[in-house]
Short mmCIF file of C-alpha atoms and ligand atoms in Angstrom, two decimals:
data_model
loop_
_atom_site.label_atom_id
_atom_site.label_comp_id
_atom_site.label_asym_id
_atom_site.label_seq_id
_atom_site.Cartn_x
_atom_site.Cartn_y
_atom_site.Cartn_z
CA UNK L 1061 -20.99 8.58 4.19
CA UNK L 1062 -20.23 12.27 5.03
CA UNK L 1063 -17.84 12.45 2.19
CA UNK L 1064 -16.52 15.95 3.15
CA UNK L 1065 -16.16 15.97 6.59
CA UNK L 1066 -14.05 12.87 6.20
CA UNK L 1067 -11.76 14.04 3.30
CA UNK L 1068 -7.77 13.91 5.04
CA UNK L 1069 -5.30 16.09 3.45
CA UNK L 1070 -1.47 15.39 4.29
CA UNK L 1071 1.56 17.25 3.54
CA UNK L 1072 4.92 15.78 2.01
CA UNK L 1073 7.65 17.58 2.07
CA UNK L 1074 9.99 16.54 -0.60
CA UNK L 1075 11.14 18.64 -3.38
CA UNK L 1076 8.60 21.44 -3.85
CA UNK L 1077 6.55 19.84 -0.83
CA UNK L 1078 3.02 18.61 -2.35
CA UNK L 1079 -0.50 17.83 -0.69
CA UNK L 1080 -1.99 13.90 -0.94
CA UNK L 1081 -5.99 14.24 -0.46
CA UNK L 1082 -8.03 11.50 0.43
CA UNK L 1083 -11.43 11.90 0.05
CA UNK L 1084 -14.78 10.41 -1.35
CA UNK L 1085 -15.87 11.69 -5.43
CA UNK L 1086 -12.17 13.85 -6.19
CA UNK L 1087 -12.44 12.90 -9.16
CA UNK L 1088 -15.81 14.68 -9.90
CA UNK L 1089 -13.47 17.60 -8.43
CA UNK L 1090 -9.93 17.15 -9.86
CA UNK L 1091 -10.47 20.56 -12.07
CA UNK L 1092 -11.11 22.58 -9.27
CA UNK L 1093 -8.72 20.58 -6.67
CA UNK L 1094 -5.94 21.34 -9.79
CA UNK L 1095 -6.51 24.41 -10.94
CA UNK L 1096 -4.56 26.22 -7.78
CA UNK L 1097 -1.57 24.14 -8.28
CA UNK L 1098 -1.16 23.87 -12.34
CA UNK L 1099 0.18 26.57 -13.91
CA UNK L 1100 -0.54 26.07 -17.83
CA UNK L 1101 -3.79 25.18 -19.56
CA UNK L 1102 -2.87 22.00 -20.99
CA UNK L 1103 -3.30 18.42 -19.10
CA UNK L 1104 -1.68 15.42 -20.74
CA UNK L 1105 -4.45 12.90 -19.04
CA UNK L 1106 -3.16 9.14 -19.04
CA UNK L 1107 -4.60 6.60 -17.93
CA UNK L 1108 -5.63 2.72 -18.78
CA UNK L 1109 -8.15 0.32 -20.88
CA UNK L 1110 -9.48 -0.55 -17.49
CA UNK L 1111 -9.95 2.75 -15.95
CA UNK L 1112 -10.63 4.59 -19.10
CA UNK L 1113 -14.26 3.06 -19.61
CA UNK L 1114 -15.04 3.99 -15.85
CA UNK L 1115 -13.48 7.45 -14.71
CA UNK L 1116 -11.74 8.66 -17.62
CA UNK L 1117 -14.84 10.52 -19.07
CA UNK L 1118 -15.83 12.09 -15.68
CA UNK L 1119 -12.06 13.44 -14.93
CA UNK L 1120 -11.71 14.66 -18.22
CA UNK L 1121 -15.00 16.35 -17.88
CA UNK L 1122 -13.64 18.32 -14.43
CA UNK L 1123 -10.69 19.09 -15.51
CA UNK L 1124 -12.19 20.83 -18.64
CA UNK L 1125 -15.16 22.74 -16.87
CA UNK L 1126 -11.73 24.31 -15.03
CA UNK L 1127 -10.36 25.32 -17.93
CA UNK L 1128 -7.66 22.74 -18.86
CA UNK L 1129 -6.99 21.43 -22.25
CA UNK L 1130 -6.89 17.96 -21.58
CA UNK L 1131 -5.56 15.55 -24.10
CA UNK L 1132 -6.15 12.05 -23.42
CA UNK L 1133 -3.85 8.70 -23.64
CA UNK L 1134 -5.32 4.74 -22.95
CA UNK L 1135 -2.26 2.75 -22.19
CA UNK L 1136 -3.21 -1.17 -22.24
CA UNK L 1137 -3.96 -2.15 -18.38
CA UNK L 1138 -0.87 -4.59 -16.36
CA UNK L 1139 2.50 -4.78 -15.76
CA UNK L 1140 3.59 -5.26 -19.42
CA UNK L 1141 2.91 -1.46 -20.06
CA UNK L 1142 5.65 -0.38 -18.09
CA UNK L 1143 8.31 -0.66 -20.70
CA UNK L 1144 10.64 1.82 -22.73
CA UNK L 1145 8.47 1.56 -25.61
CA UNK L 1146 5.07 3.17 -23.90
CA UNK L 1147 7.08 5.85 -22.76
CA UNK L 1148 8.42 6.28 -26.07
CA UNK L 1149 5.23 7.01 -27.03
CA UNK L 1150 3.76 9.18 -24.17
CA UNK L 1151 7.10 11.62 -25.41
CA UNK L 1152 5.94 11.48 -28.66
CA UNK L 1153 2.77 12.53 -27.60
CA UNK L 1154 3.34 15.46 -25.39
CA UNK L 1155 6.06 16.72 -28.14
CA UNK L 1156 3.34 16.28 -30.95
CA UNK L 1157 0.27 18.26 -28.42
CA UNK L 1158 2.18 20.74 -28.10
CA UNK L 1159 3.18 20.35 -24.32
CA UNK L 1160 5.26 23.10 -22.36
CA UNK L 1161 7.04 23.09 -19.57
CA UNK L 1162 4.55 25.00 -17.88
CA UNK L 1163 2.01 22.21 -18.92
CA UNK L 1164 1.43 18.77 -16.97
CA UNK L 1165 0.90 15.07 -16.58
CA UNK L 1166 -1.84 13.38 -14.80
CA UNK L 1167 -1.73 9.51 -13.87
CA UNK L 1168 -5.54 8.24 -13.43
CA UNK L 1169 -5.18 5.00 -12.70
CA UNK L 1170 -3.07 2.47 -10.51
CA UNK L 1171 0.96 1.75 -9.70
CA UNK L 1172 1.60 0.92 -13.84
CA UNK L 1173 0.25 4.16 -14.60
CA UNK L 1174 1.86 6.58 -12.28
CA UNK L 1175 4.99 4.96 -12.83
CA UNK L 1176 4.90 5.32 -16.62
CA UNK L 1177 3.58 8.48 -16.79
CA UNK L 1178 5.49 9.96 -13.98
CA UNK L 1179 8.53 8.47 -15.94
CA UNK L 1180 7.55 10.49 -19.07
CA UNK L 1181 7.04 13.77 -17.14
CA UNK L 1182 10.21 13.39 -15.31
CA UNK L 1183 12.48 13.73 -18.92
CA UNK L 1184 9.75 15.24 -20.82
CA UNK L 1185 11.76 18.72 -21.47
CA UNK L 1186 13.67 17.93 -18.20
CA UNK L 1187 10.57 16.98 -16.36
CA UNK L 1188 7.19 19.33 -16.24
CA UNK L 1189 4.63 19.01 -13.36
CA UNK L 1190 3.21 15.24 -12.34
CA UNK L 1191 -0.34 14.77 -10.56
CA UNK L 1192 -1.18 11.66 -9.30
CA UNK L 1193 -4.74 10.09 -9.71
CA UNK L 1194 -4.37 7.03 -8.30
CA UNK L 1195 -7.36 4.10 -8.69
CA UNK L 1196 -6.10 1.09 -6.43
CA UNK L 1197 -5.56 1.03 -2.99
CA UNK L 1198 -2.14 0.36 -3.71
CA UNK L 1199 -1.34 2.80 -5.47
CA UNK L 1200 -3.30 5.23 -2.87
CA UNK L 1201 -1.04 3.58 0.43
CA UNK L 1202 2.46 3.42 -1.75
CA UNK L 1203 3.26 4.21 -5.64
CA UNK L 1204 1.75 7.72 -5.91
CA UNK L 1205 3.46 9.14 -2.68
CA UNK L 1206 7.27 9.41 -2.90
CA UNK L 1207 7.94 10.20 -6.00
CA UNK L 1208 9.26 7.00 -7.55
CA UNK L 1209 8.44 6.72 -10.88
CA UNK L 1210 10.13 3.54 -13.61
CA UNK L 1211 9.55 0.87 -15.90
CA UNK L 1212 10.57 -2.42 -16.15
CA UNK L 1213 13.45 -4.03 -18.28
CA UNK L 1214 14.19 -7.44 -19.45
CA UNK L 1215 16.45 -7.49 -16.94
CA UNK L 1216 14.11 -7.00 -14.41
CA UNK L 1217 11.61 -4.66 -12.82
CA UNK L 1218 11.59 -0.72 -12.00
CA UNK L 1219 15.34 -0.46 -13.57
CA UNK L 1220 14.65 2.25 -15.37
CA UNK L 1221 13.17 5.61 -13.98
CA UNK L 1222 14.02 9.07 -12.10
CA UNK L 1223 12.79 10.40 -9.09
CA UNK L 1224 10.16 12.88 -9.82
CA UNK L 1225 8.10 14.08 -7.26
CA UNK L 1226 4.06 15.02 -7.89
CA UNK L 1227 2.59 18.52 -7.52
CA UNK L 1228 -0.46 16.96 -6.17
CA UNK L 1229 -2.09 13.38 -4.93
CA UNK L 1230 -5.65 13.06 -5.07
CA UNK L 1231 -7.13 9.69 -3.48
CA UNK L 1232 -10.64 9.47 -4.62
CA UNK L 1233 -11.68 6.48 -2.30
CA UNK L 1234 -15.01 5.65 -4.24
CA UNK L 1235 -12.49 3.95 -6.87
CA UNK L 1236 -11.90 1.23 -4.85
CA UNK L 1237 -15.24 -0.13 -5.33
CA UNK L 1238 -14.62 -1.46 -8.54
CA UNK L 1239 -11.42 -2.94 -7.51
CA UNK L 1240 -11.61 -6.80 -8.27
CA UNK L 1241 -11.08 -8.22 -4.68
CA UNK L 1242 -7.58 -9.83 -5.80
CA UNK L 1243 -6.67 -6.18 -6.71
CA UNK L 1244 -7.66 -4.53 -3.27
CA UNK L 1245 -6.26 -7.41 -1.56
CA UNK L 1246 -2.90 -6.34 -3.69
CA UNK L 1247 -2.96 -2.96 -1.73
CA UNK L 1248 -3.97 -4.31 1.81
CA UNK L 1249 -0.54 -6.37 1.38
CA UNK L 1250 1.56 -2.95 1.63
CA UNK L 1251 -1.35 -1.78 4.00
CA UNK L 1252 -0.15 -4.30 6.67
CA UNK L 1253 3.27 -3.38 6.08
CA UNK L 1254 2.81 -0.13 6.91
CA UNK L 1255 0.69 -1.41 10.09
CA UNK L 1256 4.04 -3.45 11.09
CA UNK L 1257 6.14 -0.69 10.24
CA UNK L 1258 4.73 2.22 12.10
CA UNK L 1259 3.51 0.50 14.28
CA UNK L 1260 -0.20 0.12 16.50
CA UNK L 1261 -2.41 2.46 15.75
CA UNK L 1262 -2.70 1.22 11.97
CA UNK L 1263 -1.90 -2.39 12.96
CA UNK L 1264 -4.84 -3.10 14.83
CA UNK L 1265 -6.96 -2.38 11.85
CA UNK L 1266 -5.17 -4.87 10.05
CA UNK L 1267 -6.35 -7.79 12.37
CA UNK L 1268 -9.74 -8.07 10.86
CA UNK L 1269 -10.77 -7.62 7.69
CA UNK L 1270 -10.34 -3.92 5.59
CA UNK L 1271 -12.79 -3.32 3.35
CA UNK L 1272 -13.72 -0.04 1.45
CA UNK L 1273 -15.86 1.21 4.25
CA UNK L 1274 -15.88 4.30 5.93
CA UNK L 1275 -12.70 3.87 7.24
CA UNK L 1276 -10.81 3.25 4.68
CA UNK L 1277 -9.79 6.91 4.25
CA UNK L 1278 -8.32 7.26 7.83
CA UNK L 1279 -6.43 3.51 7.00
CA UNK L 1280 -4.83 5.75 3.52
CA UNK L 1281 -4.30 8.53 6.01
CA UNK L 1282 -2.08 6.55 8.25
CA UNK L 1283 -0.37 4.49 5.51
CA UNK L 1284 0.66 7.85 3.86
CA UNK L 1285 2.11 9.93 6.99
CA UNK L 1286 4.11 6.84 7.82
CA UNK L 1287 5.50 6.84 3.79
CA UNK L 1288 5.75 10.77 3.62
CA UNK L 1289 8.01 10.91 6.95
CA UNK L 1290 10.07 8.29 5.47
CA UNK L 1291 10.66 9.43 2.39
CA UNK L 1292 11.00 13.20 3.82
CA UNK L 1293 13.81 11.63 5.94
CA UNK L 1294 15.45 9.77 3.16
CA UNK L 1295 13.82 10.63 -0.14
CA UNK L 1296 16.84 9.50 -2.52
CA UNK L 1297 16.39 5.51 -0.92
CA UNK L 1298 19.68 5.76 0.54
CA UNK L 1299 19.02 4.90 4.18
CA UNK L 1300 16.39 4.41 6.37
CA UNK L 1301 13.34 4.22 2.74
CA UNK L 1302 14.67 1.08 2.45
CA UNK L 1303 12.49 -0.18 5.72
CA UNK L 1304 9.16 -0.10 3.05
CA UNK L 1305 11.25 -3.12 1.96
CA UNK L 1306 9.79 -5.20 4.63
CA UNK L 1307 8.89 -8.47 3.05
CA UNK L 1308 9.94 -7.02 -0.38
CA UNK L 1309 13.50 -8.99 -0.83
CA UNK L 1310 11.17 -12.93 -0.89
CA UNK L 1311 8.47 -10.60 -2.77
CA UNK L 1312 10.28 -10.02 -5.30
CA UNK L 1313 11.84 -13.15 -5.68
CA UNK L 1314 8.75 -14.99 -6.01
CA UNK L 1315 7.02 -12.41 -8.53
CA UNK L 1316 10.20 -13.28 -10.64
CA UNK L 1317 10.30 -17.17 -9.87
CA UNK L 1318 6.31 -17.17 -11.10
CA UNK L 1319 7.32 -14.99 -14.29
CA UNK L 1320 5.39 -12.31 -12.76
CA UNK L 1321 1.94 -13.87 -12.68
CA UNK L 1322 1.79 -13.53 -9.25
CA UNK L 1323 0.87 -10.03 -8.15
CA UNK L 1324 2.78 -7.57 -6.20
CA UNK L 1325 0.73 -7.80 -2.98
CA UNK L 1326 0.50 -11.24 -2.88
CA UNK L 1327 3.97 -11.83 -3.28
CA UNK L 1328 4.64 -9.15 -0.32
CA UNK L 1329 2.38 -11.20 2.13
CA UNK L 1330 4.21 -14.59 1.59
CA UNK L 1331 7.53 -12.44 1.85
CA UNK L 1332 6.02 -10.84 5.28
CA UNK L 1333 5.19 -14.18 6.35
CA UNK L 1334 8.84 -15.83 5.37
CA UNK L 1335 10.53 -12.72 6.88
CA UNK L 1336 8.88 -12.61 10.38
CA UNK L 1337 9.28 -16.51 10.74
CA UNK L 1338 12.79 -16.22 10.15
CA UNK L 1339 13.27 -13.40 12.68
CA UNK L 1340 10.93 -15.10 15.00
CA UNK L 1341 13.16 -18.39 14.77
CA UNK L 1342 16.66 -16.28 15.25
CA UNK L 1343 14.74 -14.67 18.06
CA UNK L 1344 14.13 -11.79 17.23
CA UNK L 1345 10.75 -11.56 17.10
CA UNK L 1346 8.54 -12.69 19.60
CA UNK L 1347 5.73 -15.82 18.92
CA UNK L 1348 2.58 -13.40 20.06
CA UNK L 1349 4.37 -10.66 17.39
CA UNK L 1350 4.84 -13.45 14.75
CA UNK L 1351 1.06 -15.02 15.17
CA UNK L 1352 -0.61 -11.33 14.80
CA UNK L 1353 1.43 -10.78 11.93
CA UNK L 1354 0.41 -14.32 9.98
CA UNK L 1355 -3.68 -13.49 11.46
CA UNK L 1356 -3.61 -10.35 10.16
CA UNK L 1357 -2.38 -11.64 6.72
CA UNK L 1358 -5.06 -14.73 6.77
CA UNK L 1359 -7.87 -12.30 8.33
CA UNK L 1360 -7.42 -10.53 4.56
CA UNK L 1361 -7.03 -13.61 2.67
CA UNK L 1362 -3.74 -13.13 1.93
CA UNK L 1363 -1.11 -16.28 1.16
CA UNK L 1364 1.04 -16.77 3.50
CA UNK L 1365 3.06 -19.77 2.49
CA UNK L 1366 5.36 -20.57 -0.97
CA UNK L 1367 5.57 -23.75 -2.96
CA UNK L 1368 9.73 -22.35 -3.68
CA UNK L 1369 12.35 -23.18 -1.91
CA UNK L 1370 15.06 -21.16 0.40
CA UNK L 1371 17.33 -22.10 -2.20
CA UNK L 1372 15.40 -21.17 -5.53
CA UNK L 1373 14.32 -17.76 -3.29
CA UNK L 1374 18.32 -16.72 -2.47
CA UNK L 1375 18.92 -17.42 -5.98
CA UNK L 1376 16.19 -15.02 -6.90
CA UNK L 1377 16.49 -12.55 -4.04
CA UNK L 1378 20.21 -12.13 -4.95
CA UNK L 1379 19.88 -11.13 -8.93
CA UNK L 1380 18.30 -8.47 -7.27
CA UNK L 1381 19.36 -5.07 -8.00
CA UNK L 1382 19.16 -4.17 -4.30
CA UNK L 1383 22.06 -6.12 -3.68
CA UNK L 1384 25.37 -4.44 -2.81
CA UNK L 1385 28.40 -6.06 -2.75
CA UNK L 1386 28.90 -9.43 -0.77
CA UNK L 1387 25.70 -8.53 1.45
CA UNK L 1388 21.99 -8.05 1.02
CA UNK L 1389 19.86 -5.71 3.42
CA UNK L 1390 16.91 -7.46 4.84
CA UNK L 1391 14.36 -5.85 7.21
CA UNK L 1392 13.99 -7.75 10.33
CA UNK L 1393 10.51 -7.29 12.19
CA UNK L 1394 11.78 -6.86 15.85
CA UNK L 1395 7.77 -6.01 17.30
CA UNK L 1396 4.79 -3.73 15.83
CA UNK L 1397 6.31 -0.61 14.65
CA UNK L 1398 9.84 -2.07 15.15
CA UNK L 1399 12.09 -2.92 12.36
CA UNK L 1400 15.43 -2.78 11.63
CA UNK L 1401 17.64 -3.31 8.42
CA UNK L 1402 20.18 -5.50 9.00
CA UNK L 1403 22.87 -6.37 6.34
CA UNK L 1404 23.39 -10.06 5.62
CA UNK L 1405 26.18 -11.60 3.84
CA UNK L 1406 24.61 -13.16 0.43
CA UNK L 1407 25.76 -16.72 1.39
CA UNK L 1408 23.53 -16.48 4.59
CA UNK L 1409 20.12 -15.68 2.58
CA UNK L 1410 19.53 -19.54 1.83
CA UNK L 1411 19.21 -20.30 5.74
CA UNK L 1412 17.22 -17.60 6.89
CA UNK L 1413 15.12 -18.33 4.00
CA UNK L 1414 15.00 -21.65 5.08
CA UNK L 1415 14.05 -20.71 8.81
CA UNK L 1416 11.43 -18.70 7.30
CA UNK L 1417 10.10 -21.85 5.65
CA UNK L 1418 9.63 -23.81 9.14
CA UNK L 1419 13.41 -25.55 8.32
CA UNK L 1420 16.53 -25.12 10.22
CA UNK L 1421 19.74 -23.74 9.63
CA UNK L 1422 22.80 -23.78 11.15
CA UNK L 1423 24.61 -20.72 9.15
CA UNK L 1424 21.92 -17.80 9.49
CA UNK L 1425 22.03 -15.41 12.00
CA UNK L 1426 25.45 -14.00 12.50
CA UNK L 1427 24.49 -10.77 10.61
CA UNK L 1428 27.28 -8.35 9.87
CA UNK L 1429 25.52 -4.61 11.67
CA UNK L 1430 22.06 -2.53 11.42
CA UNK L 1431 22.02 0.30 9.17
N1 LIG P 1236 6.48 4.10 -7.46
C1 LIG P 1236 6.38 3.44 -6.32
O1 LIG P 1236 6.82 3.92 -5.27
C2 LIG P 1236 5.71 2.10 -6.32
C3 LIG P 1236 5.39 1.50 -5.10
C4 LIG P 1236 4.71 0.28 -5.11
C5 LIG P 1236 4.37 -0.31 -6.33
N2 LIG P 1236 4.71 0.31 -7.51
C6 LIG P 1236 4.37 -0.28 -8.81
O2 LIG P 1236 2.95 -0.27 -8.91
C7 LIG P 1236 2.55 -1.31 -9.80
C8 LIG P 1236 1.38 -2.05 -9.20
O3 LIG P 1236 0.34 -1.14 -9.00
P1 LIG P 1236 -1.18 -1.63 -8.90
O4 LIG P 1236 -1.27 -2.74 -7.94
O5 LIG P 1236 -1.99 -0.42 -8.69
O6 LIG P 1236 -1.40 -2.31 -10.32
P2 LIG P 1236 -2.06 -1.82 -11.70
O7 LIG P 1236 -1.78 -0.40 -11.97
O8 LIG P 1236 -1.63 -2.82 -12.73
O9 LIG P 1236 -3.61 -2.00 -11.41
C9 LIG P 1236 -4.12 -3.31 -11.21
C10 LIG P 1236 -5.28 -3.59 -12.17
O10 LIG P 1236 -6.43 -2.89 -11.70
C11 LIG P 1236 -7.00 -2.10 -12.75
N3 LIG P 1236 -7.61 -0.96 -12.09
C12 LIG P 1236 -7.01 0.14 -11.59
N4 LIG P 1236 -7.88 0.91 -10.96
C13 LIG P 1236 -9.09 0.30 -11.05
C14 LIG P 1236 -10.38 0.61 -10.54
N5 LIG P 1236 -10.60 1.67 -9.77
N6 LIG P 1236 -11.39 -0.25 -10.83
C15 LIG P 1236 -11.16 -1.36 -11.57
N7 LIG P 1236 -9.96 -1.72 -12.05
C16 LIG P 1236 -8.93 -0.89 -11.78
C17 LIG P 1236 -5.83 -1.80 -13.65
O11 LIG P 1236 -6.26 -1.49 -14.95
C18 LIG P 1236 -5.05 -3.10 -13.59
O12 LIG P 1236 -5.60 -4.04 -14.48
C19 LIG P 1236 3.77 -2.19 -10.01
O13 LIG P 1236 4.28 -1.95 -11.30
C20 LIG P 1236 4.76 -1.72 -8.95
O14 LIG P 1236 6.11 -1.85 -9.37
C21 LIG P 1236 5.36 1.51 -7.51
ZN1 LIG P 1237 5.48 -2.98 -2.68
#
C-alpha cells in the first residue's frame, strides 16, 4: 500500500472547525500530527484493556518523542465503561496530574472510549481540548466525528453527555486489522447507512463485501464528508442530524430488548432491514431499492431479520428518549441517497413495525408531515 499518497484529510466545520485524517500508521505519527494543534505539554492518553496491549505503547511513544507529557489511563474494554463512575475517575485523574486548561484529552480506542473521555474533557475545567484516536471502523465512519460525546444510565443509553467537539481526528486505518470480524462488521452497519444516506457513490461499495483493503480509506473518506456536512448543517441534533437515525429507532430497541448483548451494528442492520420493508410496503420505496438494500446487508454478513415482535419493538422504540410528545420521528428510505424524516404518531409504530416484519397493517401509513 502507498500509505501516504492515500492518506485523506477532511475538514469539519463545527465549533473551532477541526481536521479528520485518514491514513495508514498515524499512530506511529500522532506526536508530530498533534503537536501543531495542542497547545500545552501535557496529554491525558485514555484508552482500553483491549487497545492498551496493542497501540497504547507506540502512541505514547510519538506523542512523547514530540514533546508531550503523556499520562496514561486503561479503562476496562465494552459498553459497561461508559458510566458516571469512569468519568468520575478520569476527573479525578486530570485534577490529581495536574491538567490545565491549556492541556488535553486523547481517546485511543473505539465509540466507548471517545465517548467517555470526550465526556470528561467536555466539564473537565469547563472542557479543555479533545483528540480523537479512534480504533474501530465505527468509531472512524461515526462516534469520533461530530462531537457527541455521553455515557449511559440505568435508564438507558447516551443520557448523559455534552457536545464537545475534537481539535483533531486521526484514523489510523492499519487498526482495523485486529478488529475481530463481529467488530468491523459493527462499523460496516453505519457504513451502509451512510451509503443509503448520501447516496451512490458510497453505496455501490456496499454491495459486495468491505474489507480493510486499500480502499477502505476512501470508504472512511466518504462516510465522514457525508457526517461532517450534516452535522455542519445541524450540529446541535435539532433537525436534519437526526437522518444518521436511519434504522436507529428498531436498533435501539432491539439492543435494549437483548439487554444489550447484541451490538450496535448489528442491531442497526436488522433496524435498516425492518425500516426499508416497511417503507417499501407503504410504497415508498421501490422493490429494486429495497432488494439492494437487504444484498448489501447479507453481502457483509449482517442480520437482517429479528426474533421480536412489532409489538415488543414499539414498546421499546417508544421508552426512547428520542420521542417527543404523541409522535416519534422515523427515517423513511425513499431511494439511494433519499431519505426523509417523517413524524409518526406513537400509536402507529406497532404497524409499520409490523409491515417491516413481512405482516400487514391496516393503521400505518397516515403519517402526520416531513421535517
Ligand atoms: N458519539 C457518537 O456520535 C457515537 C456514534 C455512534 C456510536 N457511538 C457509541 O460508540 C460505542 C460503540 O463503539 P465501538 O463499536 O467502537 O465499540 P467499542 O469501543 O466497545 O469497541 C469494540 C471492541 O473492540 C475493541 N477494540 C477497539 N479497537 C480495537 C482494535 N483496533 N483491535 C482490536 N480490538 C479493538 C474494544 O476494546 C472493544 O472491546 C457505543 O457506546 C455507541 O453508543 C457514539
Ligand atoms: Zn449508530
Amino acid at each position: 500500500m502507498n500509505t501516504a499518497a492515500m492518506e485523506r484529510e477532511i475538514y469539519v466545520n463545527t465549533g473551532g472547525g477541526y481536521k479528520v485524517t485518514v491514513g495508514a500508521g498515524l499512530i506511529d505519527r500522532c506526536g508530530e500530527l498533534l503537536r501543531p494543534v495542542l497547545t500545552g505539554d501535557t496529554v491525558m492518553l485514555i484508552t482500553d484493556t483491549s487497545v492498551a496491549p496493542l497501540y497504547l505503547k507506540r502512541a505514547t511513544s510519538s506523542l512523547t518523542n514530540a514533546g508531550f507529557r503523556v499520562v496514561p489511563y486503561v479503562i476496562p474494554a465494552g459498553e459497561t465503561s461508559k458510566n458516571m463512575a469512569v468519568i468520575t475517575s478520569l476527573l479525578e485523574l486530570f485534577a490529581n496530574s495536574g491538567l490545565t486548561r491549556s492541556d488535553a484529552v486523547v481517546s485511543l480506542g473505539g465509540g466507548v472510549v471517545g465517548d467517555t473521555a470526550g465526556f470528561a474533557a467536555g466539564v473537565y475545567m469547563r472542557g479543555v481540548a479533545f483528540v480523537q484516536i479512534p480504533t474501530t471502523l465505527l468509531a472512524s465512519v461515526d462516534a469520533s466525528v461530530g462531537g457527541k460525546t455521553g455515557v449511559d444510565l440505568s435508564a438507558g443509553k447516551n443520557l448523559a453527555g455534552v457536545f464537545h467537539q475534537p481539535k483533531a481526528v486521526l484514523c489510523d486505518v492499519l487498526c482495523l486489522d485486529t478488529l475481530p470480524s463481529e467488530v468491523f462488521a459493527d462499523g460496516v452497519a453505519e457504513v451502509i447507512k451512510t451509503g443509503i444516506l448520501s447516496g451512490e457513490e458510497l453505496f455501490s461499495h456496499c454491495e459486495s463485501r468491505i474489507d480493510k483493503s486499500d480502499n477502505i480509506i476512501s470508504i472512511i473518506e466518504k462516510c465522514v464528508i457525508y457526517k461532517a456536512k450534516i452535522v455542519e448543517e445541524d450540529e446541535r441534533d435539532s433537525g436534519r442530524r437526526k437522518l444518521l437515525n436511519l434504522g436507529h429507532t428498531v436498533g435501539h430497541a432491539i439492543e435494549r430488548l437483548s439487554g444489550y448483548t447484541t451490538s450496535h451494528g448489528y442491531a442497526v442492520a436488522r433496524g435498516i432491514a425492518v425500516i426499508s420493508r416497511a417503507a417499501a410496503a407503504l410504497g415508498q420505496l421501490g422493490a429494486t431499492e429495497l432488494d439492494r438494500i437487504i444484498s448489501a446487508l447479507e453481502a457483509n454478513s449482517l442480520p437482517t431479520t429479528t426474533e421480536y415482535t412489532a409489538t415488543e419493538l414499539a414498546a421499546a422504540a417508544t421508552s426512547d428518549k428520542k420521542r417527543k410528545g404523541g409522535t416519534l420521528t422515523l427515517v423513511m428510505p425513499r431511494g439511494i441517497g433519499d431519505c426523509v424524516l417523517i413524524d409518526y404518531p406513537v400509536d402507529e409504530l406497532e404497524g409499520i413495525f409490523s409491515l417491516g416484519l413481512g405482516g400487514e397493517s391496516t393503521s400505518a401509513g397516515t403519517s402526520t408531515g416531513a421535517l
